[in-house]
GROMACS .gro file of C-alpha atoms in nm:
model
  204
    1MET     CA    1  -1.407   2.269   0.068
    2VAL     CA    2  -1.026   2.290   0.102
    3ALA     CA    3  -0.851   1.968   0.001
    4PRO     CA    4  -0.689   1.789   0.295
    5TYR     CA    5  -0.314   1.766   0.337
    6LYS     CA    6  -0.227   1.427   0.187
    7ILE     CA    7   0.042   1.193   0.317
    8GLY     CA    8   0.160   0.911   0.091
    9LEU     CA    9   0.239   0.615   0.316
   10THR     CA   10   0.454   0.347   0.155
   11GLY     CA   11   0.730   0.097   0.219
   12GLY     CA   12   0.844  -0.246   0.112
   13ILE     CA   13   0.627  -0.553   0.158
   14CYS     CA   14   0.592  -0.649   0.526
   15SER     CA   15   0.768  -0.332   0.642
   16GLY     CA   16   0.473  -0.252   0.870
   17LYS     CA   17   0.270  -0.008   0.659
   18SER     CA   18  -0.066  -0.150   0.769
   19MET     CA   19   0.027  -0.129   1.136
   20VAL     CA   20   0.138   0.232   1.097
   21ALA     CA   21  -0.184   0.309   0.907
   22ASP     CA   22  -0.387   0.151   1.189
   23PHE     CA   23  -0.210   0.370   1.446
   24PHE     CA   24  -0.292   0.683   1.245
   25SER     CA   25  -0.652   0.564   1.217
   26GLU     CA   26  -0.671   0.524   1.596
   27LEU     CA   27  -0.574   0.892   1.620
   28GLY     CA   28  -0.878   0.983   1.409
   29VAL     CA   29  -0.694   1.026   1.080
   30LYS     CA   30  -0.871   0.921   0.761
   31VAL     CA   31  -0.674   0.637   0.599
   32ILE     CA   32  -0.726   0.535   0.236
   33ASP     CA   33  -0.566   0.195   0.178
   34ALA     CA   34  -0.503   0.099  -0.185
   35ASP     CA   35  -0.464  -0.268  -0.093
   36ILE     CA   36  -0.805  -0.278   0.075
   37ILE     CA   37  -0.965  -0.106  -0.223
   38SER     CA   38  -0.795  -0.356  -0.456
   39ARG     CA   39  -0.932  -0.647  -0.253
   40GLU     CA   40  -1.281  -0.500  -0.256
   41LEU     CA   41  -1.268  -0.453  -0.634
   42THR     CA   42  -1.155  -0.814  -0.689
   43ARG     CA   43  -1.416  -0.991  -0.477
   44ARG     CA   44  -1.645  -1.252  -0.627
   45ASP     CA   45  -1.896  -1.113  -0.879
   46GLU     CA   46  -1.705  -0.786  -0.921
   47PRO     CA   47  -1.655  -0.686  -1.290
   48LEU     CA   48  -1.281  -0.640  -1.238
   49LEU     CA   49  -1.242  -1.000  -1.120
   50ASP     CA   50  -1.411  -1.118  -1.439
   51GLU     CA   51  -1.153  -0.924  -1.643
   52ILE     CA   52  -0.867  -1.077  -1.444
   53VAL     CA   53  -1.003  -1.430  -1.494
   54LYS     CA   54  -1.030  -1.372  -1.870
   55GLU     CA   55  -0.664  -1.269  -1.872
   56PHE     CA   56  -0.517  -1.531  -1.637
   57GLY     CA   57  -0.757  -1.828  -1.641
   58ASP     CA   58  -1.016  -1.967  -1.401
   59ASP     CA   59  -0.757  -2.167  -1.206
   60ILE     CA   60  -0.702  -1.848  -1.003
   61LEU     CA   61  -1.049  -1.896  -0.850
   62ASP     CA   62  -1.146  -2.128  -0.566
   63HIS     CA   63  -1.458  -2.347  -0.567
   64SER     CA   64  -1.674  -2.058  -0.442
   65GLY     CA   65  -1.556  -1.816  -0.711
   66GLU     CA   66  -1.324  -1.612  -0.488
   67LEU     CA   67  -0.979  -1.511  -0.605
   68LYS     CA   68  -0.693  -1.736  -0.492
   69ARG     CA   69  -0.447  -1.454  -0.438
   70GLU     CA   70  -0.145  -1.673  -0.372
   71VAL     CA   71  -0.196  -1.856  -0.704
   72LEU     CA   72  -0.222  -1.527  -0.893
   73ARG     CA   73   0.077  -1.384  -0.707
   74THR     CA   74   0.290  -1.684  -0.806
   75LYS     CA   75   0.190  -1.641  -1.170
   76ILE     CA   76   0.275  -1.274  -1.192
   77PHE     CA   77   0.602  -1.280  -0.998
   78ASN     CA   78   0.735  -1.550  -1.226
   79ASP     CA   79   0.639  -1.349  -1.537
   80LYS     CA   80   0.712  -0.977  -1.568
   81ASN     CA   81   0.474  -0.931  -1.861
   82ALA     CA   82   0.195  -1.098  -1.664
   83ARG     CA   83   0.258  -0.863  -1.372
   84VAL     CA   84   0.235  -0.561  -1.600
   85ARG     CA   85  -0.090  -0.689  -1.752
   86LEU     CA   86  -0.241  -0.736  -1.407
   87GLU     CA   87  -0.130  -0.391  -1.291
   88ASN     CA   88  -0.282  -0.236  -1.604
   89LEU     CA   89  -0.615  -0.394  -1.512
   90ILE     CA   90  -0.617  -0.314  -1.141
   91HIS     CA   91  -0.437   0.017  -1.088
   92PRO     CA   92  -0.667   0.245  -1.294
   93LYS     CA   93  -0.973   0.113  -1.109
   94VAL     CA   94  -0.808   0.154  -0.769
   95PHE     CA   95  -0.704   0.513  -0.836
   96GLU     CA   96  -1.046   0.604  -0.972
   97LYS     CA   97  -1.187   0.495  -0.636
   98ILE     CA   98  -0.918   0.681  -0.443
   99GLU     CA   99  -0.996   1.006  -0.625
  100ILE     CA  100  -1.365   0.969  -0.538
  101ILE     CA  101  -1.282   0.916  -0.169
  102LEU     CA  102  -1.041   1.213  -0.164
  103ARG     CA  103  -1.315   1.446  -0.286
  104GLU     CA  104  -1.534   1.347   0.010
  105ILE     CA  105  -1.280   1.385   0.292
  106ASP     CA  106  -1.345   1.661   0.546
  107THR     CA  107  -1.054   1.600   0.787
  108ASP     CA  108  -0.743   1.821   0.817
  109TYR     CA  109  -0.515   1.560   0.667
  110CYS     CA  110  -0.536   1.205   0.540
  111ILE     CA  111  -0.311   0.907   0.487
  112LEU     CA  112  -0.297   0.751   0.141
  113CYS     CA  113  -0.147   0.405   0.193
  114VAL     CA  114  -0.006   0.283  -0.140
  115PRO     CA  115   0.251   0.001  -0.134
  116LEU     CA  116   0.353   0.077  -0.495
  117LEU     CA  117   0.350   0.456  -0.456
  118PHE     CA  118   0.663   0.511  -0.666
  119GLU     CA  119   0.609   0.222  -0.907
  120THR     CA  120   0.268   0.364  -1.007
  121GLY     CA  121   0.378   0.728  -1.016
  122SER     CA  122   0.129   0.805  -0.739
  123GLU     CA  123   0.360   1.037  -0.547
  124LYS     CA  124   0.213   1.318  -0.755
  125LEU     CA  125  -0.116   1.271  -0.566
  126VAL     CA  126   0.033   1.356  -0.225
  127ASP     CA  127   0.189   1.649  -0.042
  128SER     CA  128   0.442   1.450   0.159
  129ILE     CA  129   0.586   1.097   0.147
  130LEU     CA  130   0.619   0.882   0.459
  131VAL     CA  131   0.823   0.563   0.421
  132VAL     CA  132   0.806   0.276   0.670
  133ASP     CA  133   1.143   0.105   0.668
  134CYS     CA  134   1.300  -0.210   0.809
  135PRO     CA  135   1.605  -0.422   0.722
  136GLU     CA  136   1.559  -0.657   0.425
  137GLU     CA  137   1.640  -0.961   0.640
  138LEU     CA  138   1.347  -0.875   0.865
  139GLN     CA  139   1.126  -0.822   0.559
  140LEU     CA  140   1.206  -1.172   0.431
  141GLU     CA  141   1.134  -1.325   0.769
  142ARG     CA  142   0.798  -1.147   0.792
  143ILE     CA  143   0.691  -1.240   0.435
  144ILE     CA  144   0.767  -1.609   0.488
  145GLN     CA  145   0.593  -1.611   0.827
  146ARG     CA  146   0.285  -1.418   0.708
  147ASP     CA  147   0.228  -1.581   0.370
  148GLY     CA  148   0.381  -1.924   0.422
  149THR     CA  149   0.577  -1.871   0.104
  150THR     CA  150   0.927  -1.975   0.004
  151SER     CA  151   1.238  -1.767   0.056
  152GLU     CA  152   1.287  -1.760  -0.322
  153LEU     CA  153   0.941  -1.613  -0.388
  154ALA     CA  154   0.982  -1.365  -0.102
  155LYS     CA  155   1.310  -1.243  -0.252
  156SER     CA  156   1.143  -1.215  -0.594
  157ILE     CA  157   0.866  -0.999  -0.448
  158ILE     CA  158   1.119  -0.763  -0.289
  159ALA     CA  159   1.325  -0.750  -0.609
  160ASN     CA  160   1.019  -0.645  -0.810
  161GLN     CA  161   0.961  -0.339  -0.591
  162VAL     CA  162   1.147  -0.010  -0.587
  163SER     CA  163   1.472  -0.059  -0.397
  164ARG     CA  164   1.497   0.029  -0.031
  165GLU     CA  165   1.761   0.289  -0.113
  166GLU     CA  166   1.539   0.463  -0.368
  167ARG     CA  167   1.240   0.471  -0.129
  168LEU     CA  168   1.449   0.626   0.146
  169LYS     CA  169   1.596   0.880  -0.095
  170LYS     CA  170   1.248   0.997  -0.199
  171ALA     CA  171   1.102   1.001   0.152
  172ASN     CA  172   1.012   1.325   0.330
  173GLU     CA  173   0.969   1.137   0.656
  174ILE     CA  174   1.082   0.790   0.765
  175ILE     CA  175   0.949   0.555   1.032
  176ILE     CA  176   1.188   0.279   1.140
  177ASN     CA  177   0.998  -0.038   1.224
  178ASN     CA  178   1.245  -0.279   1.378
  179MET     CA  179   1.181  -0.215   1.747
  180THR     CA  180   0.886  -0.231   1.990
  181LEU     CA  181   0.524  -0.138   1.924
  182ASP     CA  182   0.552   0.142   2.180
  183ILE     CA  183   0.841   0.297   1.989
  184LEU     CA  184   0.649   0.260   1.664
  185LYS     CA  185   0.344   0.430   1.817
  186SER     CA  186   0.556   0.715   1.950
  187GLN     CA  187   0.694   0.780   1.601
  188VAL     CA  188   0.338   0.789   1.464
  189GLN     CA  189   0.223   1.027   1.740
  190GLU     CA  190   0.513   1.263   1.671
  191LEU     CA  191   0.436   1.271   1.299
  192HIS     CA  192   0.063   1.312   1.366
  193GLU     CA  193   0.131   1.633   1.557
  194GLU     CA  194   0.360   1.757   1.278
  195TYR     CA  195   0.103   1.679   1.008
  196LEU     CA  196  -0.169   1.862   1.202
  197LYS     CA  197   0.053   2.172   1.212
  198ARG     CA  198   0.116   2.152   0.838
  199SER     CA  199  -0.251   2.105   0.759
  200LEU     CA  200  -0.340   2.414   0.962
  201LEU     CA  201  -0.088   2.617   0.764
  202LEU     CA  202  -0.237   2.481   0.443
  203THR     CA  203  -0.595   2.564   0.534
  204GLY     CA  204  -0.511   2.895   0.697
   0.00000   0.00000   0.00000
């Protein structure tokens, strides 16, 4: 089986990556979402969650034993060493799962949605990099609205990611997400057609 053409989809927090991934999925494209895999691996009774609790304490769990993600997020974004320790626990498990899924894909191309694509060195896994971009002011507004967090924490989250300038510099393709859904969908459709052409060239 010929490996599919792989697109690395990334962007800053609340840039609209998930929405773009959903639009590709609606077009029949296989989407592998690192965030979803991470959530699955950190559900109650999962071995990885036990490791995280040992490292960060049981106050990150609710009464039912599920992870309180906002509590953990606050801990790690106020402590760089804590963030690194968490990433060292989670990232290897996530990418093990991604590699298993990639071996089973039989579509022409796939989307690998990884918010920390550059931070984890995962660009080496893909053939092309697609960045979803929006102004930082809009990012802040979306983070606060979505997570109910403070402006200070939202700014800290953005500061702990690769800069917008660096993402755009490394991108092969860019989707601008500061307009209407119809415009966003049209950008996805245009790229879908381009990726299909590339995948055909790859597979012969």
